[in-house]
Amino acid sequence: AQTVTQSQPEMSVQEAETVTLSCTYDTSESDYYLFWYKQPPSRQMILVIRQEAYKQQNATENRFSVNFQKAAKSFSLKISDSQLGDAAMYFCAYRYNTDKLIFGTGTRLQVFP
Amino acid sequence: DTGVSQNPRHKITKRGQNVTFRCDPISEHNRLYWYRQTLGQGPEFLTYFQNEAQLEKSRLLSDRFSAERPKGSFSTLEIQRTEQGDSAMYLCASSSGRMTDTQYFGPGTRLTVL
């Protein structure tokens, strides 16, 4: 069975600094998708970034980038130039084919001015 | 594109009562998913539909839970004889079903069972 593990329950970062959130996963599949979702307090979950496993190049979306290590089954999220609005729960998620998402337990990110 | 909507946003009920939630997906999306999220946890998959067909149900979905998607448009999730352990956020998501597509989430329905 596929699993997703986020080992950092909480992280904090100073405004304008860089922070990295960790995620590991387990699967026997070779072709799959990985996602980072952001869930602000009392607001809905939104997609931050996605990575196709067949792509070697790490995905980037503005200040957000990933470090995808397929052999190590690692998928970390780097947030550069952190902003107060980045404070939220961040969930790492795995999807095989067009199937359901499997989420980790989340990392709460606090951003200090 | 108005996004995924869910109603009600909050529901408080007494143990043993039945409740029903509604999800309206993005209009051109033919896949609809239900997830449950308890405090401090990530969402857990409950069930999903391809158009009106329910294709998969999680073991979390006991026989007190039933989901429908008549005509492949909106979906309802009903919980019968609610228990305190059913208290959670119920999330709905939709996607086009294409391999490259993303699931877009609604705001959720927060259920509190007293």
PDB file of C-alpha atoms in Angstrom:
ATOM      1  CA  ALA A   1       0.000   0.000   0.000  1.00  0.00           C
ATOM      2  CA  GLN A   2       1.148   3.502  -0.752  1.00  0.00           C
ATOM      3  CA  THR A   3       1.979   5.756   2.184  1.00  0.00           C
ATOM      4  CA  VAL A   4       3.049   9.369   2.603  1.00  0.00           C
ATOM      5  CA  THR A   5       5.055  10.548   5.603  1.00  0.00           C
ATOM      6  CA  GLN A   6       5.646  14.100   6.769  1.00  0.00           C
ATOM      7  CA  SER A   7       7.988  13.996   9.746  1.00  0.00           C
ATOM      8  CA  GLN A   8       7.820  17.691  10.660  1.00  0.00           C
ATOM      9  CA  PRO A   9       4.569  18.509  12.491  1.00  0.00           C
ATOM     10  CA  GLU A  10       5.557  22.187  12.740  1.00  0.00           C
ATOM     11  CA  MET A  11       8.067  24.499  11.116  1.00  0.00           C
ATOM     12  CA  SER A  12       8.716  28.195  11.466  1.00  0.00           C
ATOM     13  CA  VAL A  13      10.501  30.729   9.294  1.00  0.00           C
ATOM     14  CA  GLN A  14      11.274  34.418   9.364  1.00  0.00           C
ATOM     15  CA  GLU A  15       9.690  36.584   6.706  1.00  0.00           C
ATOM     16  CA  ALA A  16      11.870  36.771   3.537  1.00  0.00           C
ATOM     17  CA  GLU A  17      13.848  33.666   4.551  1.00  0.00           C
ATOM     18  CA  THR A  18      13.779  30.204   2.987  1.00  0.00           C
ATOM     19  CA  VAL A  19      12.240  27.082   4.495  1.00  0.00           C
ATOM     20  CA  THR A  20      12.128  23.453   3.353  1.00  0.00           C
ATOM     21  CA  LEU A  21       9.340  21.028   4.215  1.00  0.00           C
ATOM     22  CA  SER A  22      10.078  17.301   4.007  1.00  0.00           C
ATOM     23  CA  CYS A  23       8.023  14.458   2.599  1.00  0.00           C
ATOM     24  CA  THR A  24       8.774  10.811   1.939  1.00  0.00           C
ATOM     25  CA  TYR A  25       6.521   8.254   0.326  1.00  0.00           C
ATOM     26  CA  ASP A  26       6.389   4.574  -0.390  1.00  0.00           C
ATOM     27  CA  THR A  27       5.126   2.995  -3.592  1.00  0.00           C
ATOM     28  CA  SER A  28       5.921   0.121  -5.894  1.00  0.00           C
ATOM     29  CA  GLU A  29       4.716   2.056  -8.937  1.00  0.00           C
ATOM     30  CA  SER A  30       7.106   3.766 -11.327  1.00  0.00           C
ATOM     31  CA  ASP A  31       4.758   6.345 -12.815  1.00  0.00           C
ATOM     32  CA  TYR A  32       2.816   8.547 -10.420  1.00  0.00           C
ATOM     33  CA  TYR A  33       2.207  12.138  -9.356  1.00  0.00           C
ATOM     34  CA  LEU A  34       3.207  14.056  -6.255  1.00  0.00           C
ATOM     35  CA  PHE A  35       1.612  17.225  -4.948  1.00  0.00           C
ATOM     36  CA  TRP A  36       1.961  19.853  -2.290  1.00  0.00           C
ATOM     37  CA  TYR A  37      -1.320  21.383  -1.115  1.00  0.00           C
ATOM     38  CA  LYS A  38      -1.700  24.394   1.167  1.00  0.00           C
ATOM     39  CA  GLN A  39      -4.580  24.709   3.641  1.00  0.00           C
ATOM     40  CA  PRO A  40      -4.768  28.151   5.314  1.00  0.00           C
ATOM     41  CA  PRO A  41      -6.674  28.355   8.606  1.00  0.00           C
ATOM     42  CA  SER A  42     -10.422  27.924   7.990  1.00  0.00           C
ATOM     43  CA  ARG A  43      -9.920  28.116   4.254  1.00  0.00           C
ATOM     44  CA  GLN A  44      -9.986  25.569   1.499  1.00  0.00           C
ATOM     45  CA  MET A  45      -7.128  23.479   0.261  1.00  0.00           C
ATOM     46  CA  ILE A  46      -5.304  24.795  -2.787  1.00  0.00           C
ATOM     47  CA  LEU A  47      -2.646  23.240  -4.976  1.00  0.00           C
ATOM     48  CA  VAL A  48       0.832  24.691  -4.559  1.00  0.00           C
ATOM     49  CA  ILE A  49       2.885  22.561  -6.918  1.00  0.00           C
ATOM     50  CA  ARG A  50       2.865  19.167  -8.659  1.00  0.00           C
ATOM     51  CA  GLN A  51       5.532  16.800  -9.942  1.00  0.00           C
ATOM     52  CA  GLU A  52       5.198  13.989 -12.471  1.00  0.00           C
ATOM     53  CA  ALA A  53       7.432  11.077 -11.496  1.00  0.00           C
ATOM     54  CA  TYR A  54       8.564  10.497 -15.091  1.00  0.00           C
ATOM     55  CA  LYS A  55      10.021  14.003 -15.245  1.00  0.00           C
ATOM     56  CA  GLN A  56      13.561  14.375 -13.969  1.00  0.00           C
ATOM     57  CA  GLN A  57      13.371  18.149 -13.777  1.00  0.00           C
ATOM     58  CA  ASN A  58      12.170  19.520 -10.471  1.00  0.00           C
ATOM     59  CA  ALA A  59       8.949  21.542 -10.651  1.00  0.00           C
ATOM     60  CA  THR A  60       8.993  25.260  -9.864  1.00  0.00           C
ATOM     61  CA  GLU A  61       6.142  27.707  -9.334  1.00  0.00           C
ATOM     62  CA  ASN A  62       7.370  31.224  -8.548  1.00  0.00           C
ATOM     63  CA  ARG A  63       8.733  31.111  -4.969  1.00  0.00           C
ATOM     64  CA  PHE A  64       7.905  27.413  -4.565  1.00  0.00           C
ATOM     65  CA  SER A  65      10.136  24.617  -5.800  1.00  0.00           C
ATOM     66  CA  VAL A  66      10.547  20.929  -5.093  1.00  0.00           C
ATOM     67  CA  ASN A  67      13.474  18.596  -4.680  1.00  0.00           C
ATOM     68  CA  PHE A  68      12.269  15.296  -6.122  1.00  0.00           C
ATOM     69  CA  GLN A  69      14.530  12.319  -5.432  1.00  0.00           C
ATOM     70  CA  LYS A  70      12.800   9.338  -7.034  1.00  0.00           C
ATOM     71  CA  ALA A  71      15.237   6.671  -5.888  1.00  0.00           C
ATOM     72  CA  ALA A  72      15.077   7.909  -2.315  1.00  0.00           C
ATOM     73  CA  LYS A  73      11.277   8.437  -2.575  1.00  0.00           C
ATOM     74  CA  SER A  74      11.686  11.926  -1.243  1.00  0.00           C
ATOM     75  CA  PHE A  75       9.727  15.031  -2.259  1.00  0.00           C
ATOM     76  CA  SER A  76      10.571  18.208  -0.333  1.00  0.00           C
ATOM     77  CA  LEU A  77       9.080  21.669  -0.808  1.00  0.00           C
ATOM     78  CA  LYS A  78      11.236  24.782  -0.677  1.00  0.00           C
ATOM     79  CA  ILE A  79       9.591  28.138  -0.080  1.00  0.00           C
ATOM     80  CA  SER A  80      11.842  31.088  -0.893  1.00  0.00           C
ATOM     81  CA  ASP A  81      11.339  34.683   0.270  1.00  0.00           C
ATOM     82  CA  SER A  82       8.674  33.543   2.745  1.00  0.00           C
ATOM     83  CA  GLN A  83       5.673  35.807   3.207  1.00  0.00           C
ATOM     84  CA  LEU A  84       3.160  36.121   6.031  1.00  0.00           C
ATOM     85  CA  GLY A  85       0.514  34.718   3.692  1.00  0.00           C
ATOM     86  CA  ASP A  86       2.459  31.473   3.410  1.00  0.00           C
ATOM     87  CA  ALA A  87       1.438  30.532   6.948  1.00  0.00           C
ATOM     88  CA  ALA A  88      -0.749  27.434   6.635  1.00  0.00           C
ATOM     89  CA  MET A  89      -0.862  23.661   6.878  1.00  0.00           C
ATOM     90  CA  TYR A  90       1.037  22.055   4.039  1.00  0.00           C
ATOM     91  CA  PHE A  91       0.123  18.569   2.901  1.00  0.00           C
ATOM     92  CA  CYS A  92       2.182  16.320   0.701  1.00  0.00           C
ATOM     93  CA  ALA A  93       0.090  13.976  -1.451  1.00  0.00           C
ATOM     94  CA  TYR A  94       0.635  11.044  -3.807  1.00  0.00           C
ATOM     95  CA  ARG A  95      -1.522   9.904  -6.685  1.00  0.00           C
ATOM     96  CA  TYR A  96      -1.195   6.886  -8.912  1.00  0.00           C
ATOM     97  CA  ASN A  97      -2.800   7.157 -12.338  1.00  0.00           C
ATOM     98  CA  THR A  98      -6.061   9.122 -12.072  1.00  0.00           C
ATOM     99  CA  ASP A  99      -6.745   7.588  -8.689  1.00  0.00           C
ATOM    100  CA  LYS A 100      -7.430   9.083  -5.297  1.00  0.00           C
ATOM    101  CA  LEU A 101      -4.964  11.273  -3.414  1.00  0.00           C
ATOM    102  CA  ILE A 102      -3.090   9.845  -0.448  1.00  0.00           C
ATOM    103  CA  PHE A 103      -2.079  12.570   1.986  1.00  0.00           C
ATOM    104  CA  GLY A 104       0.536  12.903   4.683  1.00  0.00           C
ATOM    105  CA  THR A 105      -0.323  14.218   8.126  1.00  0.00           C
ATOM    106  CA  GLY A 106       0.742  17.744   7.286  1.00  0.00           C
ATOM    107  CA  THR A 107       3.264  20.354   8.438  1.00  0.00           C
ATOM    108  CA  ARG A 108       2.081  23.540  10.094  1.00  0.00           C
ATOM    109  CA  LEU A 109       4.185  26.457   8.852  1.00  0.00           C
ATOM    110  CA  GLN A 110       4.426  29.617  10.902  1.00  0.00           C
ATOM    111  CA  VAL A 111       5.911  32.774   9.401  1.00  0.00           C
ATOM    112  CA  PHE A 112       7.272  35.426  11.734  1.00  0.00           C
ATOM    113  CA  PRO A 113       7.720  39.091  10.755  1.00  0.00           C
TER     114      PRO A 113
ATOM    115  CA  ASP B   1     -15.439  28.524 -13.434  1.00  0.00           C
ATOM    116  CA  THR B   2     -16.979  29.054 -10.015  1.00  0.00           C
ATOM    117  CA  GLY B   3     -14.981  26.358  -8.239  1.00  0.00           C
ATOM    118  CA  VAL B   4     -16.210  23.485  -6.105  1.00  0.00           C
ATOM    119  CA  SER B   5     -18.948  24.422  -3.670  1.00  0.00           C
ATOM    120  CA  GLN B   6     -20.209  22.547  -0.626  1.00  0.00           C
ATOM    121  CA  ASN B   7     -23.299  22.996   1.526  1.00  0.00           C
ATOM    122  CA  PRO B   8     -23.803  23.406   4.343  1.00  0.00           C
ATOM    123  CA  ARG B   9     -20.489  24.770   5.559  1.00  0.00           C
ATOM    124  CA  HIS B  10     -21.233  23.775   9.134  1.00  0.00           C
ATOM    125  CA  LYS B  11     -23.582  21.189  10.595  1.00  0.00           C
ATOM    126  CA  ILE B  12     -24.225  20.469  14.246  1.00  0.00           C
ATOM    127  CA  THR B  13     -26.349  17.445  14.996  1.00  0.00           C
ATOM    128  CA  LYS B  14     -27.210  15.136  17.845  1.00  0.00           C
ATOM    129  CA  ARG B  15     -25.972  11.588  17.963  1.00  0.00           C
ATOM    130  CA  GLY B  16     -28.310   9.244  16.153  1.00  0.00           C
ATOM    131  CA  GLN B  17     -29.592  11.808  13.662  1.00  0.00           C
ATOM    132  CA  ASN B  18     -29.130  11.593   9.900  1.00  0.00           C
ATOM    133  CA  VAL B  19     -27.279  14.278   7.986  1.00  0.00           C
ATOM    134  CA  THR B  20     -26.780  14.977   4.282  1.00  0.00           C
ATOM    135  CA  PHE B  21     -24.108  17.079   2.622  1.00  0.00           C
ATOM    136  CA  ARG B  22     -24.034  18.370  -0.921  1.00  0.00           C
ATOM    137  CA  CYS B  23     -21.144  18.998  -3.294  1.00  0.00           C
ATOM    138  CA  ASP B  24     -21.315  20.848  -6.606  1.00  0.00           C
ATOM    139  CA  PRO B  25     -18.196  20.195  -8.679  1.00  0.00           C
ATOM    140  CA  ILE B  26     -16.635  22.373 -11.338  1.00  0.00           C
ATOM    141  CA  SER B  27     -19.070  22.074 -14.231  1.00  0.00           C
ATOM    142  CA  GLU B  28     -16.925  20.269 -16.793  1.00  0.00           C
ATOM    143  CA  HIS B  29     -15.390  17.838 -14.309  1.00  0.00           C
ATOM    144  CA  ASN B  30     -16.577  14.246 -14.512  1.00  0.00           C
ATOM    145  CA  ARG B  31     -14.710  12.935 -11.455  1.00  0.00           C
ATOM    146  CA  LEU B  32     -15.864  13.750  -7.947  1.00  0.00           C
ATOM    147  CA  TYR B  33     -14.142  12.687  -4.727  1.00  0.00           C
ATOM    148  CA  TRP B  34     -15.130  12.714  -1.070  1.00  0.00           C
ATOM    149  CA  TYR B  35     -12.510  12.899   1.692  1.00  0.00           C
ATOM    150  CA  ARG B  36     -12.740  13.146   5.469  1.00  0.00           C
ATOM    151  CA  GLN B  37     -10.319  15.196   7.551  1.00  0.00           C
ATOM    152  CA  THR B  38     -10.118  14.991  11.321  1.00  0.00           C
ATOM    153  CA  LEU B  39      -8.319  17.545  13.458  1.00  0.00           C
ATOM    154  CA  GLY B  40      -4.573  17.497  12.973  1.00  0.00           C
ATOM    155  CA  GLN B  41      -4.675  14.918  10.189  1.00  0.00           C
ATOM    156  CA  GLY B  42      -4.495  14.902   6.441  1.00  0.00           C
ATOM    157  CA  PRO B  43      -7.608  14.166   4.383  1.00  0.00           C
ATOM    158  CA  GLU B  44      -8.527  10.487   4.008  1.00  0.00           C
ATOM    159  CA  PHE B  45     -10.234   9.155   0.923  1.00  0.00           C
ATOM    160  CA  LEU B  46     -13.838   7.990   1.261  1.00  0.00           C
ATOM    161  CA  THR B  47     -15.198   7.416  -2.237  1.00  0.00           C
ATOM    162  CA  TYR B  48     -15.202   8.720  -5.787  1.00  0.00           C
ATOM    163  CA  PHE B  49     -17.422   8.910  -8.843  1.00  0.00           C
ATOM    164  CA  GLN B  50     -16.789   8.913 -12.558  1.00  0.00           C
ATOM    165  CA  ASN B  51     -19.897  10.664 -13.844  1.00  0.00           C
ATOM    166  CA  GLU B  52     -22.761   8.912 -12.011  1.00  0.00           C
ATOM    167  CA  ALA B  53     -20.866   5.664 -11.353  1.00  0.00           C
ATOM    168  CA  GLN B  54     -19.360   5.135  -7.920  1.00  0.00           C
ATOM    169  CA  LEU B  55     -16.028   3.487  -8.733  1.00  0.00           C
ATOM    170  CA  GLU B  56     -14.352   2.994  -5.373  1.00  0.00           C
ATOM    171  CA  LYS B  57     -15.266   3.064  -1.704  1.00  0.00           C
ATOM    172  CA  SER B  58     -12.825   3.139   1.197  1.00  0.00           C
ATOM    173  CA  ARG B  59     -13.109   0.779   4.140  1.00  0.00           C
ATOM    174  CA  LEU B  60     -13.685   3.976   6.136  1.00  0.00           C
ATOM    175  CA  LEU B  61     -17.081   4.217   4.479  1.00  0.00           C
ATOM    176  CA  SER B  62     -19.203   2.096   6.807  1.00  0.00           C
ATOM    177  CA  ASP B  63     -22.720   1.007   5.889  1.00  0.00           C
ATOM    178  CA  ARG B  64     -24.045   4.107   7.652  1.00  0.00           C
ATOM    179  CA  PHE B  65     -22.513   6.212   4.883  1.00  0.00           C
ATOM    180  CA  SER B  66     -23.973   6.475   1.413  1.00  0.00           C
ATOM    181  CA  ALA B  67     -22.990   8.687  -1.481  1.00  0.00           C
ATOM    182  CA  GLU B  68     -24.777   9.384  -4.714  1.00  0.00           C
ATOM    183  CA  ARG B  69     -24.174  11.403  -7.828  1.00  0.00           C
ATOM    184  CA  PRO B  70     -27.390  11.367  -9.842  1.00  0.00           C
ATOM    185  CA  LYS B  71     -26.993  12.410 -13.468  1.00  0.00           C
ATOM    186  CA  GLY B  72     -23.285  12.882 -12.938  1.00  0.00           C
ATOM    187  CA  SER B  73     -23.625  16.427 -11.638  1.00  0.00           C
ATOM    188  CA  PHE B  74     -23.796  17.267  -7.927  1.00  0.00           C
ATOM    189  CA  SER B  75     -23.171  14.643  -5.261  1.00  0.00           C
ATOM    190  CA  THR B  76     -24.639  13.992  -1.829  1.00  0.00           C
ATOM    191  CA  LEU B  77     -23.062  12.243   1.118  1.00  0.00           C
ATOM    192  CA  GLU B  78     -25.475  10.958   3.751  1.00  0.00           C
ATOM    193  CA  ILE B  79     -24.540   9.710   7.191  1.00  0.00           C
ATOM    194  CA  GLN B  80     -27.209   7.758   9.026  1.00  0.00           C
ATOM    195  CA  ARG B  81     -27.371   7.338  12.815  1.00  0.00           C
ATOM    196  CA  THR B  82     -24.465   9.715  13.364  1.00  0.00           C
ATOM    197  CA  GLU B  83     -21.881   8.927  16.040  1.00  0.00           C
ATOM    198  CA  GLN B  84     -19.487  11.272  17.823  1.00  0.00           C
ATOM    199  CA  GLY B  85     -16.637   9.705  15.871  1.00  0.00           C
ATOM    200  CA  ASP B  86     -18.176  11.052  12.672  1.00  0.00           C
ATOM    201  CA  SER B  87     -17.248  14.588  13.715  1.00  0.00           C
ATOM    202  CA  ALA B  88     -14.847  15.817  11.052  1.00  0.00           C
ATOM    203  CA  MET B  89     -14.452  18.054   8.024  1.00  0.00           C
ATOM    204  CA  TYR B  90     -15.908  16.446   4.908  1.00  0.00           C
ATOM    205  CA  LEU B  91     -14.132  17.614   1.775  1.00  0.00           C
ATOM    206  CA  CYS B  92     -15.240  17.296  -1.806  1.00  0.00           C
ATOM    207  CA  ALA B  93     -12.921  17.571  -4.794  1.00  0.00           C
ATOM    208  CA  SER B  94     -13.404  17.333  -8.525  1.00  0.00           C
ATOM    209  CA  SER B  95     -11.217  16.785 -11.563  1.00  0.00           C
ATOM    210  CA  SER B  96     -11.521  16.216 -15.271  1.00  0.00           C
ATOM    211  CA  GLY B  97     -10.208  12.675 -14.928  1.00  0.00           C
ATOM    212  CA  ARG B  98      -7.346  13.262 -17.335  1.00  0.00           C
ATOM    213  CA  MET B  99      -4.009  11.892 -16.245  1.00  0.00           C
ATOM    214  CA  THR B 100      -2.454  15.332 -16.071  1.00  0.00           C
ATOM    215  CA  ASP B 101      -5.287  16.987 -14.211  1.00  0.00           C
ATOM    216  CA  THR B 102      -5.430  18.202 -10.636  1.00  0.00           C
ATOM    217  CA  GLN B 103      -8.094  17.698  -8.008  1.00  0.00           C
ATOM    218  CA  TYR B 104      -9.684  20.973  -6.931  1.00  0.00           C
ATOM    219  CA  PHE B 105     -11.144  21.111  -3.452  1.00  0.00           C
ATOM    220  CA  GLY B 106     -14.232  22.724  -2.034  1.00  0.00           C
ATOM    221  CA  PRO B 107     -14.319  24.583   1.309  1.00  0.00           C
ATOM    222  CA  GLY B 108     -15.629  21.529   3.163  1.00  0.00           C
ATOM    223  CA  THR B 109     -18.520  20.822   5.511  1.00  0.00           C
ATOM    224  CA  ARG B 110     -17.607  20.723   9.172  1.00  0.00           C
ATOM    225  CA  LEU B 111     -19.748  18.207  11.043  1.00  0.00           C
ATOM    226  CA  THR B 112     -20.058  18.258  14.825  1.00  0.00           C
ATOM    227  CA  VAL B 113     -21.948  15.402  16.463  1.00  0.00           C
ATOM    228  CA  LEU B 114     -23.017  16.124  20.039  1.00  0.00           C
TER     229      LEU B 114
END
